Coordinates of C-alpha atoms in Angstrom, one line a residue:
M3 CA 120.9 67.7 82.7
D4 CA 123.6 67.6 85.3
N5 CA 126.3 69.1 83.0
E6 CA 124.0 70.9 80.7
Q7 CA 124.2 74.6 80.2
I8 CA 121.5 76.8 78.7
T9 CA 122.7 80.2 77.4
S10 CA 119.7 81.5 75.5
N11 CA 116.6 83.3 76.8
D12 CA 114.7 81.6 73.9
T13 CA 114.9 78.0 75.0
R14 CA 112.8 77.1 71.9
E15 CA 112.0 79.3 69.0
G16 CA 109.3 81.7 70.0
H17 CA 109.7 80.9 73.7
S18 CA 111.4 82.7 76.6
R19 CA 111.9 82.2 80.3
F20 CA 111.8 84.5 83.3
I21 CA 112.1 84.3 87.0
C22 CA 109.0 85.9 88.3
T23 CA 108.4 87.4 91.8
A24 CA 105.3 88.3 93.7
N25 CA 104.5 89.2 97.3
H26 CA 104.7 86.1 99.6
G27 CA 101.6 84.0 99.1
F28 CA 100.5 85.7 96.0
A29 CA 102.6 83.9 93.3
P30 CA 99.6 81.9 92.2
Y31 CA 97.8 85.0 91.2
A32 CA 100.9 86.2 89.4
Q33 CA 100.9 82.9 87.5
E34 CA 97.2 83.4 86.7
E35 CA 98.0 86.8 85.3
L36 CA 100.6 85.3 82.9
R37 CA 98.2 82.5 81.9
R38 CA 95.6 85.1 80.9
L39 CA 98.2 86.9 78.8
F40 CA 100.0 84.0 77.2
G41 CA 97.6 81.0 77.5
A42 CA 99.4 77.8 78.9
V43 CA 102.4 78.8 81.0
K44 CA 104.9 76.2 82.2
S45 CA 106.2 77.3 85.7
T46 CA 108.3 75.9 88.5
M47 CA 108.2 77.2 92.0
L48 CA 111.6 78.4 93.3
I49 CA 110.6 79.9 96.6
S50 CA 107.1 78.7 97.8
G51 CA 104.4 81.3 97.1
E52 CA 106.8 83.9 96.0
V53 CA 109.3 83.2 93.1
F54 CA 108.8 81.0 90.1
L55 CA 110.4 80.1 86.8
A56 CA 108.0 80.7 83.9
T57 CA 108.4 79.6 80.3
L58 CA 106.3 81.8 78.0
N59 CA 105.2 81.1 74.4
R60 CA 106.7 84.4 73.0
S61 CA 110.2 85.6 72.4
A62 CA 111.7 87.6 75.2
V63 CA 111.1 90.9 73.4
E64 CA 107.5 90.0 72.6
A65 CA 106.8 88.8 76.2
I66 CA 108.2 92.0 77.7
E67 CA 106.1 94.1 75.3
L68 CA 102.9 92.2 76.1
I69 CA 103.5 92.5 79.9
S70 CA 104.2 96.2 79.6
E71 CA 101.0 96.8 77.5
H72 CA 99.0 95.0 80.2
P73 CA 100.6 96.0 83.5
P74 CA 100.2 93.2 86.1
I75 CA 98.8 93.6 89.5
F76 CA 100.5 90.8 91.4
L77 CA 103.6 90.2 89.2
R78 CA 106.1 92.5 90.9
H79 CA 109.3 91.7 89.1
I80 CA 110.8 89.6 86.3
Q81 CA 114.3 88.8 85.3
P82 CA 115.3 87.0 82.1
V83 CA 116.9 83.6 82.1
Q84 CA 119.6 83.6 79.4
F85 CA 122.1 81.4 81.4
E86 CA 121.3 78.3 83.4
Q87 CA 123.5 75.5 84.7
A88 CA 122.7 72.7 87.1
I89 CA 124.5 72.5 90.5
V90 CA 124.9 68.9 91.5
S91 CA 124.7 68.8 95.3
D92 CA 126.6 65.5 95.8
E93 CA 129.6 67.0 93.9
G94 CA 130.0 69.6 96.5
N95 CA 131.7 73.0 95.9
D96 CA 133.2 71.8 92.6
S97 CA 129.9 71.8 90.7
Q98 CA 129.0 75.1 92.3
Q99 CA 132.3 76.7 91.3
Q100 CA 132.0 75.3 87.7
A101 CA 128.6 76.8 87.4
L102 CA 129.8 80.2 88.7
E103 CA 132.8 80.2 86.3
A104 CA 130.6 79.3 83.4
M105 CA 128.3 82.1 84.3
I106 CA 131.2 84.6 84.4
A107 CA 132.3 83.4 80.9
F108 CA 128.7 84.0 79.7
L109 CA 128.6 87.5 81.2
L110 CA 132.1 88.4 79.8
N111 CA 130.9 87.3 76.4
R112 CA 128.1 89.8 76.5
K113 CA 130.2 92.6 75.1
D114 CA 127.1 94.8 74.7
T115 CA 127.4 95.5 78.4
Y116 CA 131.0 96.7 78.3
G117 CA 131.6 100.2 79.7
L118 CA 128.0 100.7 80.8
R119 CA 126.6 101.5 84.2
T120 CA 125.7 98.2 85.6
T121 CA 123.8 97.0 88.6
V122 CA 124.4 93.3 89.8
Q123 CA 121.4 91.9 91.6
V124 CA 121.8 88.5 93.4
R125 CA 119.1 86.4 95.1
K126 CA 119.0 83.0 96.3
S127 CA 116.5 80.5 97.7
G128 CA 116.5 79.3 101.3
D129 CA 117.7 75.8 100.1
S130 CA 120.4 77.1 97.9
P131 CA 123.8 75.3 98.3
Y132 CA 125.7 78.6 98.1
E133 CA 126.7 79.3 101.7
G134 CA 127.7 83.0 101.3
S135 CA 125.3 85.9 101.3
P136 CA 123.9 87.5 98.2
A137 CA 126.1 90.6 98.9
E138 CA 129.2 88.4 99.0
L139 CA 128.3 86.7 95.7
K140 CA 127.6 90.1 94.2
Q141 CA 131.1 91.4 95.2
W142 CA 132.8 88.3 93.7
V143 CA 130.9 88.7 90.4
Q144 CA 131.8 92.3 90.1
E145 CA 135.5 91.4 90.8
Q146 CA 135.4 88.8 88.0
L147 CA 133.9 91.3 85.6
A148 CA 136.5 93.9 86.3
S149 CA 138.0 93.4 82.8
A150 CA 134.7 94.4 81.1
N151 CA 135.3 98.0 82.2
M152 CA 131.8 98.2 83.7
E153 CA 130.8 101.1 86.0
F154 CA 129.0 99.4 88.9
A155 CA 126.1 101.4 90.4
L156 CA 123.3 100.9 92.9
R157 CA 120.8 102.9 91.0
D158 CA 120.1 104.5 87.6
A159 CA 122.0 101.7 85.8
D160 CA 121.9 101.2 82.0
V161 CA 121.8 97.4 82.4
I162 CA 120.9 95.0 85.2
I163 CA 122.8 91.6 85.7
S164 CA 120.3 89.4 87.6
I165 CA 121.5 86.2 89.3
F166 CA 119.4 83.6 91.1
V167 CA 120.7 80.6 92.9
S168 CA 118.2 77.9 93.6
K169 CA 118.4 74.5 95.2
D170 CA 120.0 72.9 92.2
K171 CA 120.5 75.5 89.5
L172 CA 122.3 78.9 88.8
F173 CA 120.4 81.3 86.6
A174 CA 121.5 84.6 85.1
G175 CA 120.3 87.2 82.6
V176 CA 121.1 90.7 81.4
S177 CA 118.4 93.3 80.8
S178 CA 117.5 96.9 80.9
P179 CA 115.9 98.1 84.2
E180 CA 112.5 98.9 82.6
D181 CA 112.2 95.4 81.2
N182 CA 112.3 94.0 84.8
L183 CA 109.1 95.9 85.8
S184 CA 111.2 97.2 88.8
D185 CA 114.9 98.2 89.0
W186 CA 115.0 97.0 92.5
S187 CA 116.3 93.4 93.2
G188 CA 113.2 91.2 93.1
G189 CA 111.1 94.4 93.1
A190 CA 111.7 94.7 96.8
I191 CA 111.8 98.5 97.3
R192 CA 113.4 99.2 100.6
F193 CA 113.4 102.5 102.5
Q194 CA 115.3 103.4 105.6
K195 CA 113.2 104.0 108.6
E196 CA 113.6 107.6 109.7
E197 CA 114.0 108.8 113.2
G198 CA 110.5 109.8 114.6
Q199 CA 108.7 108.0 111.7
I200 CA 105.1 107.6 112.9
S201 CA 104.4 104.2 111.1
R202 CA 105.7 102.0 108.3
A203 CA 102.5 102.9 106.4
K204 CA 104.6 105.8 105.1
F205 CA 106.6 103.4 103.0
K206 CA 103.5 102.7 100.9
L207 CA 103.3 106.3 99.7
L208 CA 107.0 106.5 99.1
E209 CA 106.7 103.4 96.9
V210 CA 103.6 104.9 95.2
E211 CA 105.6 108.0 94.4
K212 CA 108.3 106.0 92.6
T213 CA 106.3 103.2 91.1
F214 CA 103.4 105.4 89.7
N215 CA 105.7 108.4 89.0
I216 CA 103.5 110.8 90.9
D217 CA 104.8 114.2 92.0
F218 CA 103.0 114.9 95.2
T219 CA 104.4 118.4 95.4
N220 CA 101.9 119.4 92.7
F221 CA 99.0 118.9 95.1
R222 CA 97.7 121.6 97.4
N223 CA 94.8 120.2 99.5
A224 CA 94.5 116.5 100.4
L225 CA 91.8 114.6 102.3
D226 CA 93.2 111.6 104.4
I227 CA 90.3 109.3 105.3
G228 CA 91.1 107.0 108.3
A229 CA 94.3 108.9 108.9
A230 CA 95.3 107.9 112.4
P231 CA 98.0 107.6 113.6
G232 CA 99.2 109.7 110.7
G233 CA 101.7 107.9 108.6
W234 CA 100.3 109.0 105.3
T235 CA 99.4 112.5 106.7
S236 CA 103.0 113.0 107.7
F237 CA 104.2 112.1 104.2
L238 CA 101.8 114.5 102.5
I239 CA 102.7 117.4 104.9
E240 CA 106.4 116.8 104.1
R241 CA 105.5 117.3 100.4
G242 CA 104.0 120.7 101.2
I243 CA 100.4 119.7 101.1
H244 CA 97.7 120.9 103.5
V245 CA 96.0 117.8 104.8
T246 CA 92.5 117.4 106.2
A247 CA 92.7 114.2 108.3
V248 CA 89.6 112.4 109.5
D249 CA 89.7 109.6 112.0
P250 CA 87.9 108.9 115.3
A251 CA 91.2 107.7 116.7
K252 CA 94.1 110.0 117.8
M253 CA 96.6 111.4 115.5
H254 CA 100.3 111.2 116.5
P255 CA 101.2 114.1 118.8
S256 CA 104.1 115.3 116.6
L257 CA 101.5 116.2 113.9
M258 CA 99.2 118.3 116.0
A259 CA 101.1 121.5 115.9
S260 CA 101.5 121.6 112.1
P261 CA 99.8 124.6 110.4
Q262 CA 99.3 122.3 107.5
L263 CA 96.9 120.0 109.4
T264 CA 93.2 120.2 109.9
Y265 CA 92.1 117.3 112.0
F266 CA 88.4 116.0 112.5
K267 CA 88.3 113.4 115.3
K268 CA 85.2 111.8 113.7
N269 CA 84.0 109.2 111.4
A270 CA 84.5 110.4 107.7
A271 CA 80.8 109.7 107.1
D272 CA 79.9 112.4 109.7
V273 CA 81.9 115.2 108.3
K274 CA 80.7 117.5 105.5
F275 CA 83.1 119.1 103.1
K276 CA 82.8 121.7 100.3
E277 CA 82.3 120.5 96.7
N278 CA 85.7 120.3 94.9
Q279 CA 87.6 121.1 98.2
F280 CA 90.5 118.7 97.5
D281 CA 92.7 117.8 94.7
L282 CA 93.9 114.6 96.3
L283 CA 92.1 112.0 98.3
V284 CA 93.9 109.1 100.1
C285 CA 92.6 106.2 102.1
D286 CA 94.5 103.4 103.8
M287 CA 92.1 101.8 106.2
S288 CA 91.8 98.3 107.5
W289 CA 88.2 97.9 106.4
S290 CA 86.5 95.5 104.1
P291 CA 86.7 96.5 100.4
K292 CA 82.9 96.9 100.2
L293 CA 82.9 99.4 103.2
M294 CA 85.9 101.2 101.9
V295 CA 84.4 101.8 98.5
K296 CA 81.2 103.1 99.9
L297 CA 83.0 105.5 102.2
V298 CA 85.2 106.8 99.5
T299 CA 82.7 107.1 96.8
D300 CA 80.4 109.0 99.1
L301 CA 83.1 111.6 99.5
L302 CA 84.1 112.0 95.9
Y303 CA 82.0 115.1 95.6
A304 CA 84.8 116.8 97.6
L305 CA 87.4 115.8 95.0
V306 CA 87.9 118.2 92.0
P307 CA 87.4 116.8 88.5
G308 CA 90.8 115.7 87.5
G309 CA 91.8 115.1 91.1
T310 CA 93.7 112.1 92.2
A311 CA 92.7 109.3 94.6
I312 CA 95.1 106.7 96.2
V313 CA 93.4 103.9 98.1
T314 CA 94.4 100.6 99.4
V315 CA 92.2 97.6 98.9
K316 CA 92.4 94.9 101.6
L317 CA 92.4 91.4 100.2
L318 CA 90.5 89.5 102.9
H319 CA 88.9 86.9 100.9
K320 CA 90.1 83.8 99.0
K321 CA 89.2 85.2 95.6
P322 CA 91.3 88.5 95.3
M323 CA 90.8 88.7 91.5
A324 CA 87.1 88.8 91.9
V325 CA 87.3 91.4 94.7
I326 CA 89.5 93.5 92.7
R327 CA 87.2 93.4 89.7
E328 CA 84.2 94.3 91.8
V329 CA 86.1 97.3 93.5
I330 CA 87.3 98.6 90.1
Q331 CA 83.8 98.4 88.6
E332 CA 82.3 100.3 91.5
F333 CA 84.9 103.0 91.3
E334 CA 84.5 103.3 87.5
D335 CA 80.7 103.6 88.0
A336 CA 81.5 106.6 90.3
R337 CA 83.3 108.2 87.5
M338 CA 86.8 107.3 88.5
Q339 CA 89.4 106.4 85.9
I340 CA 91.8 103.6 87.0
Q341 CA 95.4 104.6 86.2
R342 CA 97.1 101.6 87.9
A343 CA 96.2 98.7 90.2
K344 CA 99.2 97.2 91.8
Q345 CA 100.3 95.1 94.7
L346 CA 103.3 97.0 95.9
F347 CA 106.1 95.5 97.9
H348 CA 104.9 97.4 101.0
N349 CA 101.3 96.4 100.5
R350 CA 101.5 92.9 101.9
D351 CA 97.9 91.5 101.8
E352 CA 96.4 94.4 99.8
I353 CA 96.7 96.3 96.5
T354 CA 96.9 100.0 95.8
L355 CA 94.6 101.7 93.4
Y356 CA 95.7 105.0 91.7
M357 CA 92.7 106.8 90.1
I358 CA 91.7 110.1 88.6
K359 CA 88.2 111.6 88.8
Y360 CA 86.5 112.3 85.5

C-alpha cells in the first residue's frame, strides 16, 4: 500500500469511509453508536480515545442521511475520506511531499468546488510526520488552490475541504458543512474568553445556542438551579432574561447588582415557586444523574407547558449509555419531550439534554 492512492469515498460498492471524532475518551461510545446504526463497523483509531477512521456499509450519501435521521450523542464530527495516500516514514520528506502534491491534484480535479466559498480544515495526530502546524499546512493548501478561484472563508462556507495527517497516511475529503455534523474543524467549537467572564461554563450555553439553534432572547423568565458562581446566569442575563438563581453557594459579585437577577441562597428543594412561573429551566450541577433528575423533576411544576429545559448529565459511571437511557426515561415519565441529547465539545465528561415540557 506504500504507493497506493485511494480517491473515492466508496472504497467498495455500497461502502464509505469517514474520519470520526468524539470528546477525548468517548470514541468507544461513538463507535458503538455507529455499530447500532450500521451493524458491523470496521474502524481504526487515529488519535487514542478521540479520532478514528470508520468504514460504513452504506454509500456516503446513505450514511450521512442515516446519521442525520438518528442524531448521535457522542459522535461529534465526521469528515469524508475521498483521498488517501500512504506516507512512508523512511523515505523522509519526499514521500510526504508526493502525498501532498497528489492531494492537491485531487482537489483541483474537483471542479464542483470552483468559485465557491470554501473553508479548509486541517488536523493532524500527535505522531504525524508533518512538522509544520495545521495552520501552516492550511495556508499552503490555499495557495496551491489559488487557480481554482475559491473564496476562502472561516465561517458560512459552501463547502469544507477536510484534511487529516496521521502517522502514516494523508486523508482528504470535500463536503457540505451540514454533512460534517459540525462546521467547526473536528467539531471543536472554540469561543474567546471575555474580560470579566465568570466561568468557562458559559461556553456550554454558547455552544447550546449554536448547536441546538435556540434563540434565548425569546425567553422571559428563567430558573437556574445550582447557579453559583453564575456562569449560566450571566449568559441568560446578557440575552435579556430575568433569572431566578438558586444555590447555597455565593454568586459572583458582578451579578448581584443586576435588576434582572433574583437570588435565593438556598438549596433548590427548599424554595417554593409559583406554578408555570418560568418559561426556561437550566441546571448545570456536579451532582449524580439520579439526584439531578429528582431535583429537576420536582421543580417542573414551575415550568410552563411548552417551556424549555437545558440540563447537563454527569457521566460518573462506566456505563454512560445505560445512565443516559435511565435519565431520558425518567424525564419522559415526567412529561418532558427530549429534543436532543448531545455531548458538546465543552461538555467534557457529561452530556447536555434539551427538552420541552408537554
